[in-house]
PDB file of C-alpha atoms in Angstrom:
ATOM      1  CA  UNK A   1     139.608 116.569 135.080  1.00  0.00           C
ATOM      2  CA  UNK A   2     140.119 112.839 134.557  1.00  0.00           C
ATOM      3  CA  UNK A   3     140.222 112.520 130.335  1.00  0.00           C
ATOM      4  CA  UNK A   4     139.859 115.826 129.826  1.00  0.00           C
ATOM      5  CA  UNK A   5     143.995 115.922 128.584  1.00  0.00           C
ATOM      6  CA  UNK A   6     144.024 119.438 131.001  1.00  0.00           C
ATOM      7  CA  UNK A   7     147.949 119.827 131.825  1.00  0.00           C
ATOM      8  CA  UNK A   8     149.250 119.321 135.178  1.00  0.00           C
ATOM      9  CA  UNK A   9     151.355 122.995 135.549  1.00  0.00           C
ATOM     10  CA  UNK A  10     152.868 121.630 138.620  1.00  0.00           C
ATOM     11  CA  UNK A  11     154.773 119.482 136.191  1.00  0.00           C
ATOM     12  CA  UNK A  12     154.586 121.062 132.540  1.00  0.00           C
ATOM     13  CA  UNK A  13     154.340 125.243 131.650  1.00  0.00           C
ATOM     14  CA  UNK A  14     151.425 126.580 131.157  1.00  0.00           C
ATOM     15  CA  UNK A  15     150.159 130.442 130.117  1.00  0.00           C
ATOM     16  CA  UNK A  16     147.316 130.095 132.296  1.00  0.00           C
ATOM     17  CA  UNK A  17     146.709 128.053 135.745  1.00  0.00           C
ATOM     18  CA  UNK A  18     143.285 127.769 136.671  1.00  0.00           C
ATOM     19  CA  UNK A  19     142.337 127.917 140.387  1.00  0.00           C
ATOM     20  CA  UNK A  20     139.782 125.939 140.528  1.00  0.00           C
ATOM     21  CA  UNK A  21     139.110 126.538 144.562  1.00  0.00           C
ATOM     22  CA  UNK A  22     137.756 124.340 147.621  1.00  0.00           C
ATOM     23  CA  UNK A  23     134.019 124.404 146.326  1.00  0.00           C
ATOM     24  CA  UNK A  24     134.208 124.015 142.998  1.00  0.00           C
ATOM     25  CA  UNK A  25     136.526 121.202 143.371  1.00  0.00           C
ATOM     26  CA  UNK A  26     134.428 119.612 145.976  1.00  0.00           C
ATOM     27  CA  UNK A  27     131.116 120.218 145.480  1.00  0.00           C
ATOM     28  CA  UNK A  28     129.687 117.481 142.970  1.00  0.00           C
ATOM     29  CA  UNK A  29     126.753 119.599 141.706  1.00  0.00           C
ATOM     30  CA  UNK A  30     128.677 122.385 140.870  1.00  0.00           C
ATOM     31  CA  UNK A  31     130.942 120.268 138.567  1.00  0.00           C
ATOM     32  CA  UNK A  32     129.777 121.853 135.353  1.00  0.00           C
ATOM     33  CA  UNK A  33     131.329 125.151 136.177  1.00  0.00           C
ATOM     34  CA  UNK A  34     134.989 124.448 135.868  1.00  0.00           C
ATOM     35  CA  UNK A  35     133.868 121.550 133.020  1.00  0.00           C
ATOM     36  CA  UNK A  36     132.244 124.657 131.177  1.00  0.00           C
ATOM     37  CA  UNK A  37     135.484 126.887 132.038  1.00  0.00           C
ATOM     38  CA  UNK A  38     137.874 124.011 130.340  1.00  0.00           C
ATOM     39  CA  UNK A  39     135.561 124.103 127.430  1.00  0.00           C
ATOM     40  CA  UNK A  40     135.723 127.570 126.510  1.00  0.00           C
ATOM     41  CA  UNK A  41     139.574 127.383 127.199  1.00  0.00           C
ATOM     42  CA  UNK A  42     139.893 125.005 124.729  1.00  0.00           C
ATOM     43  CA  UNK A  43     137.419 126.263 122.285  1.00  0.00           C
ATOM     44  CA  UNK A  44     139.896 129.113 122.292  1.00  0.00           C
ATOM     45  CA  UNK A  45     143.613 127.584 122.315  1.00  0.00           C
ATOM     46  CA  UNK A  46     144.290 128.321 125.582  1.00  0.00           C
ATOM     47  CA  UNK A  47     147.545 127.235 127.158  1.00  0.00           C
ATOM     48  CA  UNK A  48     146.054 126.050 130.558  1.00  0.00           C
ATOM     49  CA  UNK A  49     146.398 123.665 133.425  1.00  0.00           C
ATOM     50  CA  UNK A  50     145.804 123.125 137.217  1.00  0.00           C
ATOM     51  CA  UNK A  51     147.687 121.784 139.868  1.00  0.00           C
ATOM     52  CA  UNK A  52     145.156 119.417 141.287  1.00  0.00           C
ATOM     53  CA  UNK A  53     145.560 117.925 144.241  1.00  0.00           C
ATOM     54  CA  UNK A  54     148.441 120.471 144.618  1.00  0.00           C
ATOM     55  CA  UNK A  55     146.236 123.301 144.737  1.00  0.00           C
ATOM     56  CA  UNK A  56     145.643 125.368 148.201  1.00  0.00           C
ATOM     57  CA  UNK A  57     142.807 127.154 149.454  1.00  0.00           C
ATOM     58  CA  UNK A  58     143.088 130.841 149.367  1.00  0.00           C
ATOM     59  CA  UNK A  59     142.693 131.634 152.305  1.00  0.00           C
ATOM     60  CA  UNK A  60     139.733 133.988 152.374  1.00  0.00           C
ATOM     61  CA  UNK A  61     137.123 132.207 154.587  1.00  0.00           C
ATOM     62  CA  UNK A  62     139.689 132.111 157.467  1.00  0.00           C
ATOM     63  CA  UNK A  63     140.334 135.565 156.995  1.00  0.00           C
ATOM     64  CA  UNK A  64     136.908 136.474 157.235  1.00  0.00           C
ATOM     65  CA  UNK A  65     135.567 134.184 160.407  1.00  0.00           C
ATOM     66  CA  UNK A  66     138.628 135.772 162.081  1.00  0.00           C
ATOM     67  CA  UNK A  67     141.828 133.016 161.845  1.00  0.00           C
ATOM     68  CA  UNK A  68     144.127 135.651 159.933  1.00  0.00           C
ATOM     69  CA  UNK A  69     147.003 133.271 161.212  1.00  0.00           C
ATOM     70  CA  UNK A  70     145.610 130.690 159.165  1.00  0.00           C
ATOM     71  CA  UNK A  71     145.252 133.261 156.374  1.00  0.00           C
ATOM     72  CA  UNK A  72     148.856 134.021 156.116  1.00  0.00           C
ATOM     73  CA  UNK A  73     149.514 130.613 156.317  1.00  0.00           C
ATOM     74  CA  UNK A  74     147.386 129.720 153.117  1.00  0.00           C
ATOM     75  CA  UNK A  75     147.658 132.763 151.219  1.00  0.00           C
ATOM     76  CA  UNK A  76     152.185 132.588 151.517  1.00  0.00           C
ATOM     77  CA  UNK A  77     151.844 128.619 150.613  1.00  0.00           C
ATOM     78  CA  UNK A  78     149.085 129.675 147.018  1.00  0.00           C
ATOM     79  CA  UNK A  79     151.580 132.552 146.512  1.00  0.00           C
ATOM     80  CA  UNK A  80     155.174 131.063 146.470  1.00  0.00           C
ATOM     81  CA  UNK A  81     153.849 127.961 144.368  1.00  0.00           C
ATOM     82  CA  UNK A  82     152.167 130.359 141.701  1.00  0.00           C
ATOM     83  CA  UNK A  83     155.061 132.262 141.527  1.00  0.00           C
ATOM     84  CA  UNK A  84     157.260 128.913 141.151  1.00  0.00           C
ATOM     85  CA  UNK A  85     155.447 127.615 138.119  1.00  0.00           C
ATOM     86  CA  UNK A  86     156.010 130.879 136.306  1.00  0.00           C
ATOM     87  CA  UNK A  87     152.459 131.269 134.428  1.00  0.00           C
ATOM     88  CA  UNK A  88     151.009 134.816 133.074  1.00  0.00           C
ATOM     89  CA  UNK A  89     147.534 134.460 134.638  1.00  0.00           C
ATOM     90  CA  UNK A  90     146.264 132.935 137.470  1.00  0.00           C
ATOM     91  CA  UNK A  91     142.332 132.438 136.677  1.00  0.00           C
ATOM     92  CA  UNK A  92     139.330 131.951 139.187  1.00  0.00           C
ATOM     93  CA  UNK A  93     135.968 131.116 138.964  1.00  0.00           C
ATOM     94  CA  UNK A  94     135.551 131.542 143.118  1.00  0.00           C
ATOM     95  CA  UNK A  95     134.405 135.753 143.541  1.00  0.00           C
ATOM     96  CA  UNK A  96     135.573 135.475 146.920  1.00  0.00           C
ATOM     97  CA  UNK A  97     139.200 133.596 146.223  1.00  0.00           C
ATOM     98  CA  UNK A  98     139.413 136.097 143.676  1.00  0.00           C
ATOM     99  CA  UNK A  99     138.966 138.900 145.912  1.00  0.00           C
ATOM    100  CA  UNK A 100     141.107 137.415 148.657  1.00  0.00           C
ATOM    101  CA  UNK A 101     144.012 137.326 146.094  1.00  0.00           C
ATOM    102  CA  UNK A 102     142.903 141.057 145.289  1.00  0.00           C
ATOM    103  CA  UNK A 103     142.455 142.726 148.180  1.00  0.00           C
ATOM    104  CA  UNK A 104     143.794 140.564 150.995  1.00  0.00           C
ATOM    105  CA  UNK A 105     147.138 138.927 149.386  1.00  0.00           C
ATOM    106  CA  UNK A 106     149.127 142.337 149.277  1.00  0.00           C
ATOM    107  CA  UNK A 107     148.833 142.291 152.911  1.00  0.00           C
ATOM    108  CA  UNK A 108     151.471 138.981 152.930  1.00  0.00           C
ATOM    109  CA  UNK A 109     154.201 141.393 150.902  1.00  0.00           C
ATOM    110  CA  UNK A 110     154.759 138.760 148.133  1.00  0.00           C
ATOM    111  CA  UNK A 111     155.197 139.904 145.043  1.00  0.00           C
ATOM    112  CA  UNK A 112     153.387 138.342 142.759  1.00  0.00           C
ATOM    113  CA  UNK A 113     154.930 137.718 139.463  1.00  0.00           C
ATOM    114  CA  UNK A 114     151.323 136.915 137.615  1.00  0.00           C
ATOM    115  CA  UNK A 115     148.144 138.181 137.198  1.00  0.00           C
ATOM    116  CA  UNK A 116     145.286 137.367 138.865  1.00  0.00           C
ATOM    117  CA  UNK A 117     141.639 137.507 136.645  1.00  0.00           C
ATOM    118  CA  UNK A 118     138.363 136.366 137.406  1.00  0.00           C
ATOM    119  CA  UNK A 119     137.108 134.070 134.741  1.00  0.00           C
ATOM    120  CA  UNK A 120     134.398 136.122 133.737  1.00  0.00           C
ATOM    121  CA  UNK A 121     137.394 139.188 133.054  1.00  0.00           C
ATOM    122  CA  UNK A 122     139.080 136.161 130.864  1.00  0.00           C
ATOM    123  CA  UNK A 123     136.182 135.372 128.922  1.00  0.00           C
ATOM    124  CA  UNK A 124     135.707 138.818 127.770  1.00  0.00           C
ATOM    125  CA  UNK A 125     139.069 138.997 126.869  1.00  0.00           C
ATOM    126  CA  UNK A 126     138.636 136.185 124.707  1.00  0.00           C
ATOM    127  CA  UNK A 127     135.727 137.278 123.235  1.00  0.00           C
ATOM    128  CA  UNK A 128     137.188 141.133 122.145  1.00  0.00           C
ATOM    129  CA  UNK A 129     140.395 139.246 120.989  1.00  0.00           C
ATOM    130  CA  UNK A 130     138.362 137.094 118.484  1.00  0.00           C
ATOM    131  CA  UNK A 131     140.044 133.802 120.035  1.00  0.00           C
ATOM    132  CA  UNK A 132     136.546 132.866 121.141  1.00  0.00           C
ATOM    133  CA  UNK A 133     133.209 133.328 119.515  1.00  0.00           C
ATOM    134  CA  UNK A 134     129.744 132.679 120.745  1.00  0.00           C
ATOM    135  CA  UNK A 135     127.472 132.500 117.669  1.00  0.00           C
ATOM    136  CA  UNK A 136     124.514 129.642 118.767  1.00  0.00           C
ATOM    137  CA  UNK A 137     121.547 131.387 119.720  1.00  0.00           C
ATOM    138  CA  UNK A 138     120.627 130.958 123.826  1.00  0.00           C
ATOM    139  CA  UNK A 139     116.555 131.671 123.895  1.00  0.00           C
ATOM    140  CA  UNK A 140     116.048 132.560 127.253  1.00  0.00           C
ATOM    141  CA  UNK A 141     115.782 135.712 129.711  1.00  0.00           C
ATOM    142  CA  UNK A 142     118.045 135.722 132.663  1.00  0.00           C
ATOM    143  CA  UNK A 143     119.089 138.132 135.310  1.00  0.00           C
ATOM    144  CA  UNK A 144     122.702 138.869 136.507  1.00  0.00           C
ATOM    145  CA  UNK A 145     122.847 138.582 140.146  1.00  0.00           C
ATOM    146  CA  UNK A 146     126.068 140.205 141.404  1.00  0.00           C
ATOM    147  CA  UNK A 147     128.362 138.862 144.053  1.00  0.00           C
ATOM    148  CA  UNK A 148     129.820 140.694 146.782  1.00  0.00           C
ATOM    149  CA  UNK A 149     133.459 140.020 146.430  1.00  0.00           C
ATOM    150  CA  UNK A 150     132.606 140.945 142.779  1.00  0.00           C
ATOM    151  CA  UNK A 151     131.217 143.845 143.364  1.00  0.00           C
ATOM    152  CA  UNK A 152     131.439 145.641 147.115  1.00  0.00           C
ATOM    153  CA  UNK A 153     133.748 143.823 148.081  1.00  0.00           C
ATOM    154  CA  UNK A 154     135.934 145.613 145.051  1.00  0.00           C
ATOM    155  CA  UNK A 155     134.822 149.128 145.733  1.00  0.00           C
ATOM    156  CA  UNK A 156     135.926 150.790 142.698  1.00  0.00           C
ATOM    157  CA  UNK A 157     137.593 147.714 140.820  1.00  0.00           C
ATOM    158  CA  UNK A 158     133.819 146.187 141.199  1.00  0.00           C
ATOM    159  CA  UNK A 159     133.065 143.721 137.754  1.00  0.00           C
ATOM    160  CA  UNK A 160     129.841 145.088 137.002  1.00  0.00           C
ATOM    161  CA  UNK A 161     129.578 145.863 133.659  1.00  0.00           C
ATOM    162  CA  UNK A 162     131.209 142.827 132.399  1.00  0.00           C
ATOM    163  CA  UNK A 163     129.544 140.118 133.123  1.00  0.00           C
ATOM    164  CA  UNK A 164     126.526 142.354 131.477  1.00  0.00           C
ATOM    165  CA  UNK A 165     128.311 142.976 128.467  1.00  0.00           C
ATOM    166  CA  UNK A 166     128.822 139.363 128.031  1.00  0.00           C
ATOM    167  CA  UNK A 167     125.245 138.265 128.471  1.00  0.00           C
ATOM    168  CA  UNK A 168     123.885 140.958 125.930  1.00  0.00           C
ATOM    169  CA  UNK A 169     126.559 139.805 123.484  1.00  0.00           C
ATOM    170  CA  UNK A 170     125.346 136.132 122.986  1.00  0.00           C
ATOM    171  CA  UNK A 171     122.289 135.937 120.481  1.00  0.00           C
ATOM    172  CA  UNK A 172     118.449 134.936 121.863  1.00  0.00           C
ATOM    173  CA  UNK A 173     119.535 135.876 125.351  1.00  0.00           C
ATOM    174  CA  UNK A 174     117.363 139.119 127.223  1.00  0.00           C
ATOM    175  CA  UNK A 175     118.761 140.402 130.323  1.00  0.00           C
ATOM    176  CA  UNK A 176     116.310 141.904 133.162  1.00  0.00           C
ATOM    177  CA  UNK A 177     117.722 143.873 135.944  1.00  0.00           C
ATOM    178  CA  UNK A 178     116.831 142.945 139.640  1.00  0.00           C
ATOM    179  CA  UNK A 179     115.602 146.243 141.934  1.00  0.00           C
ATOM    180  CA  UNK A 180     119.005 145.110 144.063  1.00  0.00           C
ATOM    181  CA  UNK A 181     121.785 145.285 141.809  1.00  0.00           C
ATOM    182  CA  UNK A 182     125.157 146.376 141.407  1.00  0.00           C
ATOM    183  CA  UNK A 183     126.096 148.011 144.071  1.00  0.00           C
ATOM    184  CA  UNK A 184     123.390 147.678 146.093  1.00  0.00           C
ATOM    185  CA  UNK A 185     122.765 143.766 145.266  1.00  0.00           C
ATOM    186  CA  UNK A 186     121.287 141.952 147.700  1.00  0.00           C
ATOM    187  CA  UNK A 187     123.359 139.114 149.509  1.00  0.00           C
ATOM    188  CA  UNK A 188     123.241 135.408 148.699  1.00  0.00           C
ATOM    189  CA  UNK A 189     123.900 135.043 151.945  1.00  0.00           C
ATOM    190  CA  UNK A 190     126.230 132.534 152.072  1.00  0.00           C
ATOM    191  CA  UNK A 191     129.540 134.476 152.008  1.00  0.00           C
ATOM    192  CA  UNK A 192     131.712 135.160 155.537  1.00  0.00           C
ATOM    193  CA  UNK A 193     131.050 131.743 157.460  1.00  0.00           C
ATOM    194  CA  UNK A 194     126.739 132.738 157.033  1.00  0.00           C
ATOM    195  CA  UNK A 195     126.332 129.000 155.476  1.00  0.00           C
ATOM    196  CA  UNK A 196     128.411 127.181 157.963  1.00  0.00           C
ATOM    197  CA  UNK A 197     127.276 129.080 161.073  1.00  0.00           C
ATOM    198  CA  UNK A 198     123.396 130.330 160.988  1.00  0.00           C
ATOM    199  CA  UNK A 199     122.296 127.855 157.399  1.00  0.00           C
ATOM    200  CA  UNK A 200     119.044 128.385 158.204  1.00  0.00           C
ATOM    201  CA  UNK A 201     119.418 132.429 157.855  1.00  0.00           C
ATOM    202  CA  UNK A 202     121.847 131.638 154.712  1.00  0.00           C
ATOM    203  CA  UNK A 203     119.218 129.837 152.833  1.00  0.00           C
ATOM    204  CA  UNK A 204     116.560 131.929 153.332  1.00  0.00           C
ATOM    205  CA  UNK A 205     118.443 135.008 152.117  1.00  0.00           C
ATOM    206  CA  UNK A 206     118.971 133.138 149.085  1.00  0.00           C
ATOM    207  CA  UNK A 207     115.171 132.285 148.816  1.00  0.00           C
ATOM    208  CA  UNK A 208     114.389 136.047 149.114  1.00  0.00           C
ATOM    209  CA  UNK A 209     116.984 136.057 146.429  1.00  0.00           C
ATOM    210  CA  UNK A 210     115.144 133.838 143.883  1.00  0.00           C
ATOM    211  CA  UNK A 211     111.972 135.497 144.427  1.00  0.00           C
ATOM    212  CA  UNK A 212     113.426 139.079 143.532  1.00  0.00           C
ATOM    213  CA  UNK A 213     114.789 137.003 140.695  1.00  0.00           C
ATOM    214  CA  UNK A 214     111.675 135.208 139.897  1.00  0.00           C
ATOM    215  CA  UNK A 215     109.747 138.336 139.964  1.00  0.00           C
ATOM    216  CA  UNK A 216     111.115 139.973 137.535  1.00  0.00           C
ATOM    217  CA  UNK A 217     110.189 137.333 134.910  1.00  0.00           C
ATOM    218  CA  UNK A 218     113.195 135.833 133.963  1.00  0.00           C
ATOM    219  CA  UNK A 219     113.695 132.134 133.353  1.00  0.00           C
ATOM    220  CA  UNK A 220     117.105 131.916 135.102  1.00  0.00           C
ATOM    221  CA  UNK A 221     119.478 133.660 137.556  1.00  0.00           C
ATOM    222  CA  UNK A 222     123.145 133.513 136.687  1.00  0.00           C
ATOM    223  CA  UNK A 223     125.856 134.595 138.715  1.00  0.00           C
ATOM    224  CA  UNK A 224     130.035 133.903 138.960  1.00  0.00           C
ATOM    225  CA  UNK A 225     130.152 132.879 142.209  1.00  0.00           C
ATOM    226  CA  UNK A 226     129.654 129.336 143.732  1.00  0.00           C
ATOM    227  CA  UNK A 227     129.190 130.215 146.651  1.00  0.00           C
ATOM    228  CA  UNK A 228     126.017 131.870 145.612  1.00  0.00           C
ATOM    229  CA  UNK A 229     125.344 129.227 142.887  1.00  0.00           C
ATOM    230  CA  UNK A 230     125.276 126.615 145.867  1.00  0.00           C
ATOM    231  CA  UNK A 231     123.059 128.705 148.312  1.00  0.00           C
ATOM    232  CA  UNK A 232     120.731 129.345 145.206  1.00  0.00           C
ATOM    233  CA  UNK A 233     120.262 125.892 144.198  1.00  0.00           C
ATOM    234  CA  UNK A 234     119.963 125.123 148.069  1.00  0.00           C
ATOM    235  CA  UNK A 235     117.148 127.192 148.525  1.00  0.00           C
ATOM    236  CA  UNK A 236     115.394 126.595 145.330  1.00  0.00           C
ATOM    237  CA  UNK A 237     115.075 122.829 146.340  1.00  0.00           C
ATOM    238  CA  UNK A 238     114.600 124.404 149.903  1.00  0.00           C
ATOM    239  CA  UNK A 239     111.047 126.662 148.990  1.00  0.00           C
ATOM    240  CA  UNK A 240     110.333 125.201 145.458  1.00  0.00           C
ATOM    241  CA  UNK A 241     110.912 128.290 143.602  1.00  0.00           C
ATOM    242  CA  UNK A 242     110.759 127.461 139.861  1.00  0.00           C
ATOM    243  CA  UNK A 243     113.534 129.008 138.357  1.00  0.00           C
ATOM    244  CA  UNK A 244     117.018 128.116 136.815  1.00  0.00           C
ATOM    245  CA  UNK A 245     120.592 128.575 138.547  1.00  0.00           C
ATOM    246  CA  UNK A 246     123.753 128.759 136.272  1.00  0.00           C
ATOM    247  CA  UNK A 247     127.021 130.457 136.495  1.00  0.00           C
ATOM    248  CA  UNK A 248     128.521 133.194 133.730  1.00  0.00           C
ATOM    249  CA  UNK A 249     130.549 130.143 131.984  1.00  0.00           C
ATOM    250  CA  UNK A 250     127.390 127.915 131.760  1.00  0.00           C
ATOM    251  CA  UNK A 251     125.458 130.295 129.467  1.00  0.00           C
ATOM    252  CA  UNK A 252     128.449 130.826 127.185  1.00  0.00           C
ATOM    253  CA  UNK A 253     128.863 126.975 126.964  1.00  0.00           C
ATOM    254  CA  UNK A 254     125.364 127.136 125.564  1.00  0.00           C
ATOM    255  CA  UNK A 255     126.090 129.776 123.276  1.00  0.00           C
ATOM    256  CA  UNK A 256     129.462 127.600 121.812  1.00  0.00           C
ATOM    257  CA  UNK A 257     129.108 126.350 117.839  1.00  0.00           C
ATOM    258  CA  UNK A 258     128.884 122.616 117.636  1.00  0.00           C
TER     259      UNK A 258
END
């Protein structure tokens, strides 16, 4: 964030605090992502900032490999300082700290005095508000791959049409459908400890990923996860599968006027 003149809403009000999360703050190849998100932000007047090195992870992972102590312990700490800096929104670009603060932070009985979007729900509201428009032309043919804590993990609150909507909105771009999608998407493989316990069966379920992808004939798969992101790019490099990995806010970076 160094230059970028994002404001530090741990100091200064904001309308909107992006959560950034553990991996996308981390992760040096996925940089772009939250670079792209600030972008469009700005492109669009938005009132935003982050906390930094303030920020907490959600939670969710420790939930999921079985440490619901820890859980608590992360998901009170996130809650009480959003509801401190009195924002609107709260917006992610993690799927699965977005459906930790969905599904598993009403379980702490905080109530939260903010809502809580995915960034890919934000973007679309800033598209059908007119605040942002995408109007350069993106030549390529992509398919969506769908996350599970954006889609299963949601049950009926699953964000499947969205992201879709978004993609055939943005000139030159064609989406193809995978066989696995929506609800029955097939796993990156990465999600509930897979990467850090068995990577060798998390990378190839990504690989069998990109080929579905690959098969299908698009140029890229994009997703708005980076967990999934990660595991993809991991097991491109991993098998040498030729095809391109971005997330939801890349492609409507590309699609941004000069």
């Amino acid at each position: 964030a160094k230059g970028l003149g994002i404001k530090n809403a741990a100091k200064e009000s904001v309308d909107v605090l992006y959560h950034t999360g553990c991996l996308l703050s981390y992760e040096e190849a996925l940089k772009q992502v939250p670079l792209s998100v600030m972008k469009l932000m700005k492109a669009a007047g938005v009132d935003v900032g982050i906390i930094g090195a303030e920020e907490c992870c959600c939670g969710g992972r420790s939930y999921e490999i079985g440490y619901t102590g820890e859980f608590t312990k992360y998901a009170q700490h996130t809650m009480e300082t959003f509801n401190s800096l009195g924002m609107k929104t709260v917006v992610t670009s993690c799927s699965d700290g977005y459906a930790t603060m969905k599904n598993l932070y009403p379980k702490v009985e905080i109530e939260p005095k903010y809502e809580t979007l995915h960034f890919i729900e934000f973007l679309s509201r800033l598209i059908k508000s007119g605040k942002l428009t995408l109007t350069k032309k993106v030549p390529m043919t992509v398919t969506w791959h769908d996350p599970c804590h954006l889609g299963r993990h949601l049950g009926e609150n699953a964000l499947y049409d969205i992201p879709r909507d978004i993609l055939n909105s943005i000139d030159g771009i064609e989406l193809i459908e995978m066989k696995r999608c929506r609800e029955n998407s097939w796993c990156c493989g990465a999600g509930a400890g897979v990467s850090q316990a068995n990577p060798d069966m998390s990378v190839w379920t990504a690989g069998e990923r990109l080929k579905e992808a690959k098969s299908t004939g698009a140029q890229a798969i994009v997703t708005g996860c980076p967990w999934c992101e990660k595991n993809f790019r991991d097991a491109k490099a991993e098998y040498g599968i030729d095809i391109e990995v971005y997330d939801i806010a890349e492609i409507a970076c590309m699609a941004l006027a000069e």
